């Protein structure tokens, strides 16, 4: 997954030849410079699957699906600003109203 600015963070490290553990400076370098996380964020991701906050807003739980936005703007002919102000329920109702007026039936 790429970051908001388009970068992809990657790291690769081999096991030490003598099977010792890594020094704290290598560990800190990997976390801070390569993965750009703190130790708590790293372990929360490893242990719990909690992705680090990367400055990207999560989509609203009730966001209007892109296909529905496209239908409302291209098929129905609504203005993008008007669609952006709608709730998901309003958008579904708008496409249902359109299809009912066209005699095509109702969409769920």
Short mmCIF file of N, CA, C and O in Angstrom, two decimals:
data_model
loop_
_atom_site.label_atom_id
_atom_site.label_comp_id
_atom_site.label_asym_id
_atom_site.label_seq_id
_atom_site.Cartn_x
_atom_site.Cartn_y
_atom_site.Cartn_z
N UNK A 1 0.85 -1.18 0.00
CA UNK A 1 0.00 0.00 0.00
C UNK A 1 0.89 1.24 0.00
O UNK A 1 1.84 1.33 0.76
N UNK A 2 0.57 2.18 -0.86
CA UNK A 2 1.39 3.38 -0.93
C UNK A 2 0.87 4.43 0.04
O UNK A 2 -0.29 4.43 0.43
N UNK A 3 1.76 5.34 0.40
CA UNK A 3 1.39 6.44 1.29
C UNK A 3 0.69 7.53 0.49
O UNK A 3 0.69 7.52 -0.74
N UNK A 4 0.14 8.48 1.19
CA UNK A 4 -0.60 9.57 0.56
C UNK A 4 0.27 10.32 -0.45
O UNK A 4 -0.22 10.77 -1.47
N UNK A 5 1.56 10.43 -0.17
CA UNK A 5 2.44 11.16 -1.08
C UNK A 5 3.02 10.25 -2.18
O UNK A 5 3.87 10.66 -2.95
N UNK A 6 2.56 9.01 -2.26
CA UNK A 6 2.96 8.09 -3.31
C UNK A 6 4.12 7.18 -2.96
O UNK A 6 4.43 6.25 -3.70
N UNK A 7 4.79 7.44 -1.83
CA UNK A 7 5.91 6.58 -1.45
C UNK A 7 5.41 5.22 -0.97
O UNK A 7 4.30 5.10 -0.49
N UNK A 8 6.27 4.22 -1.09
CA UNK A 8 6.01 2.90 -0.55
C UNK A 8 7.16 2.59 0.41
O UNK A 8 8.32 2.61 0.01
N UNK A 9 6.83 2.34 1.67
CA UNK A 9 7.87 2.06 2.65
C UNK A 9 8.21 0.57 2.62
O UNK A 9 7.32 -0.28 2.66
N UNK A 10 9.49 0.29 2.55
CA UNK A 10 9.96 -1.10 2.52
C UNK A 10 11.19 -1.22 3.39
O UNK A 10 11.96 -0.29 3.53
N UNK A 11 11.38 -2.41 3.90
CA UNK A 11 12.61 -2.70 4.62
C UNK A 11 12.99 -4.15 4.36
O UNK A 11 12.14 -4.98 4.09
N UNK A 12 14.27 -4.39 4.44
CA UNK A 12 14.77 -5.75 4.28
C UNK A 12 16.01 -5.86 5.15
O UNK A 12 16.90 -5.02 5.09
N UNK A 13 16.03 -6.90 5.92
CA UNK A 13 17.18 -7.10 6.79
C UNK A 13 17.42 -8.60 6.90
O UNK A 13 16.49 -9.39 6.97
N UNK A 14 18.68 -8.98 6.88
CA UNK A 14 19.06 -10.39 7.01
C UNK A 14 19.36 -10.70 8.46
O UNK A 14 19.64 -9.81 9.26
N UNK A 15 19.33 -11.97 8.77
CA UNK A 15 19.70 -12.39 10.12
C UNK A 15 21.21 -12.16 10.30
O UNK A 15 21.99 -12.35 9.37
N UNK A 16 21.62 -11.78 11.50
CA UNK A 16 23.05 -11.63 11.76
C UNK A 16 23.77 -12.96 11.52
O UNK A 16 23.24 -14.03 11.83
N UNK A 17 24.95 -12.89 10.98
CA UNK A 17 25.72 -14.08 10.64
C UNK A 17 25.96 -14.95 11.88
O UNK A 17 25.86 -16.17 11.83
N UNK A 18 26.25 -14.31 13.01
CA UNK A 18 26.56 -15.08 14.22
C UNK A 18 25.32 -15.40 15.05
O UNK A 18 25.42 -15.82 16.19
N UNK A 19 24.13 -15.19 14.49
CA UNK A 19 22.84 -15.51 15.13
C UNK A 19 22.58 -14.69 16.41
O UNK A 19 21.80 -15.08 17.25
N UNK A 20 23.24 -13.57 16.56
CA UNK A 20 22.96 -12.69 17.69
C UNK A 20 21.75 -11.85 17.36
O UNK A 20 21.20 -11.92 16.26
N UNK A 21 21.34 -11.03 18.29
CA UNK A 21 20.22 -10.13 18.04
C UNK A 21 20.75 -8.83 17.44
O UNK A 21 21.94 -8.55 17.46
N UNK A 22 19.85 -8.04 16.93
CA UNK A 22 20.23 -6.76 16.33
C UNK A 22 20.48 -5.74 17.42
O UNK A 22 19.86 -5.75 18.47
N UNK A 23 21.37 -4.82 17.12
CA UNK A 23 21.62 -3.74 18.08
C UNK A 23 20.44 -2.78 18.06
O UNK A 23 19.67 -2.71 17.11
N UNK A 24 20.32 -2.02 19.12
CA UNK A 24 19.22 -1.06 19.20
C UNK A 24 19.33 0.01 18.12
O UNK A 24 18.32 0.53 17.64
N UNK A 25 20.54 0.34 17.69
CA UNK A 25 20.69 1.37 16.65
C UNK A 25 20.15 0.87 15.31
O UNK A 25 19.52 1.63 14.57
N UNK A 26 20.37 -0.41 14.98
CA UNK A 26 19.81 -0.96 13.74
C UNK A 26 18.29 -1.00 13.84
O UNK A 26 17.58 -0.63 12.90
N UNK A 27 17.79 -1.47 14.96
CA UNK A 27 16.34 -1.56 15.19
C UNK A 27 15.70 -0.18 15.05
O UNK A 27 14.69 -0.01 14.39
N UNK A 28 16.28 0.83 15.70
CA UNK A 28 15.75 2.19 15.61
C UNK A 28 15.81 2.72 14.18
O UNK A 28 14.90 3.41 13.74
N UNK A 29 16.89 2.43 13.47
CA UNK A 29 17.02 2.86 12.08
C UNK A 29 15.89 2.27 11.22
O UNK A 29 15.27 2.97 10.42
N UNK A 30 15.62 1.00 11.39
CA UNK A 30 14.56 0.34 10.62
C UNK A 30 13.20 0.98 10.93
O UNK A 30 12.45 1.34 10.03
N UNK A 31 12.90 1.14 12.21
CA UNK A 31 11.60 1.70 12.59
C UNK A 31 11.45 3.16 12.15
O UNK A 31 10.45 3.52 11.52
N UNK A 32 12.42 3.98 12.47
CA UNK A 32 12.28 5.41 12.22
C UNK A 32 12.52 5.81 10.77
O UNK A 32 11.77 6.60 10.20
N UNK A 33 13.57 5.28 10.16
CA UNK A 33 13.97 5.73 8.83
C UNK A 33 13.34 4.94 7.69
O UNK A 33 13.08 5.49 6.62
N UNK A 34 13.15 3.64 7.91
CA UNK A 34 12.61 2.83 6.82
C UNK A 34 11.10 2.66 6.91
O UNK A 34 10.40 2.77 5.92
N UNK A 35 10.58 2.39 8.11
CA UNK A 35 9.14 2.15 8.26
C UNK A 35 8.38 3.38 8.76
O UNK A 35 7.15 3.41 8.70
N UNK A 36 9.10 4.34 9.29
CA UNK A 36 8.52 5.59 9.79
C UNK A 36 7.42 5.35 10.82
O UNK A 36 6.31 5.88 10.73
N UNK A 37 7.73 4.52 11.83
CA UNK A 37 6.82 4.27 12.94
C UNK A 37 7.61 4.24 14.23
O UNK A 37 8.82 4.05 14.23
N UNK A 38 6.89 4.40 15.34
CA UNK A 38 7.49 4.20 16.64
C UNK A 38 7.36 2.74 17.03
O UNK A 38 6.65 1.95 16.39
N UNK A 39 8.05 2.36 18.09
CA UNK A 39 8.04 0.96 18.50
C UNK A 39 6.64 0.49 18.90
O UNK A 39 6.22 -0.61 18.55
N UNK A 40 5.88 1.34 19.60
CA UNK A 40 4.51 0.96 19.99
C UNK A 40 3.63 0.73 18.77
O UNK A 40 2.85 -0.23 18.72
N UNK A 41 3.74 1.63 17.78
CA UNK A 41 2.95 1.47 16.55
C UNK A 41 3.33 0.19 15.82
O UNK A 41 2.48 -0.52 15.30
N UNK A 42 4.64 -0.10 15.79
CA UNK A 42 5.12 -1.29 15.11
C UNK A 42 4.53 -2.54 15.73
O UNK A 42 3.98 -3.41 15.04
N UNK A 43 4.62 -2.66 17.06
CA UNK A 43 4.13 -3.87 17.72
C UNK A 43 2.61 -3.96 17.70
O UNK A 43 2.05 -5.06 17.63
N UNK A 44 1.92 -2.84 17.72
CA UNK A 44 0.45 -2.87 17.58
C UNK A 44 0.07 -3.40 16.21
O UNK A 44 -0.91 -4.15 16.07
N UNK A 45 0.85 -3.07 15.20
CA UNK A 45 0.60 -3.56 13.85
C UNK A 45 0.90 -5.06 13.77
O UNK A 45 0.10 -5.84 13.25
N UNK A 46 2.03 -5.47 14.32
CA UNK A 46 2.43 -6.88 14.27
C UNK A 46 1.47 -7.74 15.09
O UNK A 46 0.98 -8.77 14.62
N UNK A 47 1.19 -7.33 16.31
CA UNK A 47 0.40 -8.15 17.23
C UNK A 47 -1.10 -8.08 16.96
O UNK A 47 -1.80 -9.08 17.08
N UNK A 48 -1.60 -6.88 16.63
CA UNK A 48 -3.06 -6.68 16.54
C UNK A 48 -3.56 -6.33 15.14
O UNK A 48 -4.75 -6.17 14.94
N UNK A 49 -2.65 -6.13 14.20
CA UNK A 49 -3.06 -5.75 12.85
C UNK A 49 -3.50 -4.30 12.75
O UNK A 49 -4.13 -3.91 11.77
N UNK A 50 -3.18 -3.48 13.76
CA UNK A 50 -3.55 -2.07 13.77
C UNK A 50 -2.59 -1.29 12.87
O UNK A 50 -1.42 -1.15 13.19
N UNK A 51 -3.08 -0.80 11.75
CA UNK A 51 -2.23 -0.06 10.83
C UNK A 51 -1.84 1.28 11.42
O UNK A 51 -2.66 1.95 12.06
N UNK A 52 -0.59 1.71 11.22
CA UNK A 52 -0.15 3.00 11.73
C UNK A 52 -0.90 4.15 11.06
O UNK A 52 -1.27 4.06 9.89
N UNK A 53 -1.13 5.20 11.82
CA UNK A 53 -1.76 6.39 11.26
C UNK A 53 -0.77 7.03 10.29
O UNK A 53 0.37 7.31 10.64
N UNK A 54 -1.18 7.24 9.08
CA UNK A 54 -0.28 7.80 8.05
C UNK A 54 -0.81 9.12 7.50
O UNK A 54 -0.46 9.52 6.41
N UNK A 55 -1.69 9.77 8.25
CA UNK A 55 -2.21 11.05 7.81
C UNK A 55 -3.30 10.95 6.76
O UNK A 55 -3.68 11.94 6.16
N UNK A 56 -3.81 9.75 6.53
CA UNK A 56 -4.87 9.57 5.55
C UNK A 56 -6.20 9.42 6.29
O UNK A 56 -6.30 8.61 7.21
N UNK A 57 -7.15 10.20 5.88
CA UNK A 57 -8.46 10.11 6.51
C UNK A 57 -9.16 8.83 6.07
O UNK A 57 -9.11 8.45 4.90
N UNK A 58 -9.80 8.19 7.02
CA UNK A 58 -10.59 6.99 6.70
C UNK A 58 -11.88 7.43 6.01
O UNK A 58 -12.44 8.48 6.35
N UNK A 59 -12.34 6.66 5.04
CA UNK A 59 -13.59 7.04 4.40
C UNK A 59 -14.74 6.94 5.40
O UNK A 59 -14.72 6.07 6.28
N UNK A 60 -15.71 7.81 5.29
CA UNK A 60 -16.85 7.73 6.20
C UNK A 60 -17.53 6.37 6.08
O UNK A 60 -17.57 5.78 5.01
N UNK A 61 -18.05 5.88 7.20
CA UNK A 61 -18.69 4.56 7.22
C UNK A 61 -19.85 4.49 6.24
O UNK A 61 -20.11 3.44 5.67
N UNK A 62 -20.53 5.59 6.04
CA UNK A 62 -21.69 5.59 5.15
C UNK A 62 -21.42 6.39 3.88
O UNK A 62 -22.29 7.10 3.37
N UNK A 63 -20.21 6.27 3.37
CA UNK A 63 -19.85 6.98 2.14
C UNK A 63 -20.67 6.46 0.97
O UNK A 63 -21.04 5.29 0.92
N UNK A 64 -20.94 7.33 0.02
CA UNK A 64 -21.67 6.93 -1.18
C UNK A 64 -20.72 6.16 -2.08
O UNK A 64 -19.64 6.67 -2.42
N UNK A 65 -21.06 4.94 -2.48
CA UNK A 65 -20.18 4.18 -3.37
C UNK A 65 -19.93 4.93 -4.68
O UNK A 65 -20.82 5.61 -5.21
N UNK A 66 -18.72 4.80 -5.20
CA UNK A 66 -18.33 5.51 -6.41
C UNK A 66 -19.26 5.21 -7.58
O UNK A 66 -19.60 6.10 -8.35
N UNK A 67 -19.68 3.96 -7.73
CA UNK A 67 -20.58 3.60 -8.83
C UNK A 67 -21.89 4.37 -8.74
O UNK A 67 -22.44 4.79 -9.76
N UNK A 68 -22.37 4.58 -7.52
CA UNK A 68 -23.62 5.34 -7.34
C UNK A 68 -23.40 6.81 -7.65
O UNK A 68 -24.25 7.45 -8.29
N UNK A 69 -22.26 7.36 -7.25
CA UNK A 69 -21.93 8.75 -7.59
C UNK A 69 -21.90 8.91 -9.10
O UNK A 69 -22.46 9.86 -9.66
N UNK A 70 -21.25 7.97 -9.79
CA UNK A 70 -21.17 8.03 -11.25
C UNK A 70 -22.56 7.98 -11.86
O UNK A 70 -22.87 8.76 -12.77
N UNK A 71 -23.41 7.09 -11.39
CA UNK A 71 -24.78 6.98 -11.92
C UNK A 71 -25.55 8.30 -11.73
O UNK A 71 -26.24 8.75 -12.62
N UNK A 72 -25.41 8.88 -10.54
CA UNK A 72 -26.14 10.11 -10.25
C UNK A 72 -25.65 11.28 -11.10
O UNK A 72 -26.45 12.12 -11.52
N UNK A 73 -24.35 11.33 -11.35
CA UNK A 73 -23.82 12.46 -12.11
C UNK A 73 -23.93 12.24 -13.63
O UNK A 73 -24.19 13.19 -14.37
N UNK A 74 -23.74 11.01 -14.10
CA UNK A 74 -23.73 10.76 -15.54
C UNK A 74 -25.07 10.29 -16.10
O UNK A 74 -25.43 10.66 -17.21
N UNK A 75 -25.77 9.47 -15.35
CA UNK A 75 -27.05 8.95 -15.84
C UNK A 75 -28.19 9.88 -15.47
O UNK A 75 -28.99 10.26 -16.32
N UNK A 76 -28.25 10.25 -14.19
CA UNK A 76 -29.34 11.13 -13.73
C UNK A 76 -29.07 12.57 -14.13
O UNK A 76 -29.99 13.32 -14.43
N UNK A 77 -27.79 12.97 -14.16
CA UNK A 77 -27.44 14.33 -14.55
C UNK A 77 -27.34 15.30 -13.39
O UNK A 77 -27.39 16.51 -13.59
N UNK A 78 -27.18 14.80 -12.17
CA UNK A 78 -27.05 15.68 -11.02
C UNK A 78 -25.65 16.31 -10.99
O UNK A 78 -24.68 15.73 -11.46
N UNK A 79 -25.57 17.48 -10.40
CA UNK A 79 -24.32 18.19 -10.21
C UNK A 79 -23.49 17.48 -9.14
O UNK A 79 -24.02 17.01 -8.14
N UNK A 80 -22.16 17.40 -9.35
CA UNK A 80 -21.28 16.73 -8.38
C UNK A 80 -21.39 17.34 -6.99
O UNK A 80 -21.35 16.63 -5.98
N UNK A 81 -21.53 18.65 -6.91
CA UNK A 81 -21.65 19.31 -5.60
C UNK A 81 -22.92 18.87 -4.89
O UNK A 81 -22.93 18.68 -3.68
N UNK A 82 -24.01 18.73 -5.64
CA UNK A 82 -25.26 18.28 -5.03
C UNK A 82 -25.13 16.85 -4.51
O UNK A 82 -25.62 16.54 -3.42
N UNK A 83 -24.47 16.00 -5.27
CA UNK A 83 -24.27 14.62 -4.84
C UNK A 83 -23.37 14.58 -3.60
O UNK A 83 -23.62 13.83 -2.66
N UNK A 84 -22.34 15.42 -3.57
CA UNK A 84 -21.42 15.45 -2.43
C UNK A 84 -22.13 15.85 -1.14
O UNK A 84 -21.72 15.45 -0.05
N UNK A 85 -23.20 16.61 -1.24
CA UNK A 85 -23.94 17.04 -0.05
C UNK A 85 -24.93 15.98 0.42
O UNK A 85 -25.51 16.11 1.50
N UNK A 86 -25.16 14.94 -0.36
CA UNK A 86 -26.14 13.92 -0.01
C UNK A 86 -25.58 12.92 1.00
O UNK A 86 -24.39 12.65 1.02
N UNK A 87 -26.49 12.35 1.77
CA UNK A 87 -26.14 11.19 2.58
C UNK A 87 -26.26 9.97 1.67
O UNK A 87 -26.82 10.06 0.56
N UNK A 88 -25.77 8.85 2.12
CA UNK A 88 -25.89 7.62 1.33
C UNK A 88 -27.36 7.29 1.09
O UNK A 88 -27.75 6.90 -0.01
N UNK A 89 -28.17 7.46 2.12
CA UNK A 89 -29.61 7.18 1.99
C UNK A 89 -30.27 8.09 0.95
O UNK A 89 -31.10 7.64 0.16
N UNK A 90 -29.91 9.36 0.96
CA UNK A 90 -30.46 10.30 -0.02
C UNK A 90 -30.03 9.93 -1.44
O UNK A 90 -30.82 10.03 -2.38
N UNK A 91 -28.78 9.50 -1.59
CA UNK A 91 -28.29 9.11 -2.90
C UNK A 91 -29.03 7.88 -3.42
O UNK A 91 -29.41 7.82 -4.59
N UNK A 92 -29.22 6.90 -2.56
CA UNK A 92 -29.96 5.70 -2.95
C UNK A 92 -31.39 6.07 -3.33
O UNK A 92 -31.93 5.59 -4.34
N UNK A 93 -32.00 6.95 -2.55
CA UNK A 93 -33.37 7.38 -2.86
C UNK A 93 -33.41 8.12 -4.20
O UNK A 93 -34.34 7.92 -5.00
N UNK A 94 -32.41 8.94 -4.47
CA UNK A 94 -32.38 9.69 -5.73
C UNK A 94 -32.28 8.75 -6.93
O UNK A 94 -32.97 8.94 -7.94
N UNK A 95 -31.44 7.72 -6.85
CA UNK A 95 -31.32 6.80 -7.99
C UNK A 95 -32.59 5.96 -8.11
O UNK A 95 -33.05 5.67 -9.21
N UNK A 96 -33.19 5.59 -6.96
CA UNK A 96 -34.46 4.85 -7.00
C UNK A 96 -35.55 5.69 -7.66
O UNK A 96 -36.32 5.18 -8.48
N UNK A 97 -35.62 6.95 -7.28
CA UNK A 97 -36.62 7.85 -7.88
C UNK A 97 -36.41 7.94 -9.39
O UNK A 97 -37.38 7.93 -10.16
N UNK A 98 -35.15 8.06 -9.80
CA UNK A 98 -34.85 8.16 -11.22
C UNK A 98 -35.31 6.89 -11.94
O UNK A 98 -35.99 6.97 -12.97
N UNK A 99 -34.93 5.73 -11.44
CA UNK A 99 -35.29 4.49 -12.12
C UNK A 99 -36.80 4.27 -12.11
O UNK A 99 -37.35 3.77 -13.10
N UNK A 100 -37.46 4.67 -11.04
CA UNK A 100 -38.94 4.54 -11.00
C UNK A 100 -39.57 5.44 -12.05
O UNK A 100 -40.53 5.05 -12.70
N UNK A 101 -39.01 6.63 -12.22
CA UNK A 101 -39.57 7.54 -13.23
C UNK A 101 -39.30 7.04 -14.65
O UNK A 101 -40.00 7.40 -15.59
N UNK A 102 -38.29 6.20 -14.79
CA UNK A 102 -37.95 5.63 -16.10
C UNK A 102 -38.66 4.30 -16.35
O UNK A 102 -38.48 3.69 -17.40
N UNK A 103 -39.39 3.82 -15.32
CA UNK A 103 -40.09 2.54 -15.45
C UNK A 103 -39.18 1.33 -15.37
O UNK A 103 -39.52 0.25 -15.82
N UNK A 104 -37.98 1.50 -14.77
CA UNK A 104 -37.00 0.42 -14.72
C UNK A 104 -37.05 -0.39 -13.42
O UNK A 104 -36.31 -1.34 -13.27
N UNK A 105 -37.87 -0.01 -12.46
CA UNK A 105 -37.91 -0.74 -11.19
C UNK A 105 -37.04 -0.06 -10.16
O UNK A 105 -36.49 1.00 -10.40
N UNK A 106 -36.91 -0.67 -9.01
CA UNK A 106 -36.21 -0.06 -7.88
C UNK A 106 -34.89 -0.76 -7.61
O UNK A 106 -34.78 -1.97 -7.72
N UNK A 107 -33.88 0.02 -7.23
CA UNK A 107 -32.56 -0.50 -6.90
C UNK A 107 -32.43 -0.49 -5.39
O UNK A 107 -32.80 0.48 -4.74
N UNK A 108 -31.84 -1.55 -4.82
CA UNK A 108 -31.62 -1.59 -3.34
C UNK A 108 -30.26 -1.08 -2.99
O UNK A 108 -29.31 -1.25 -3.60
#
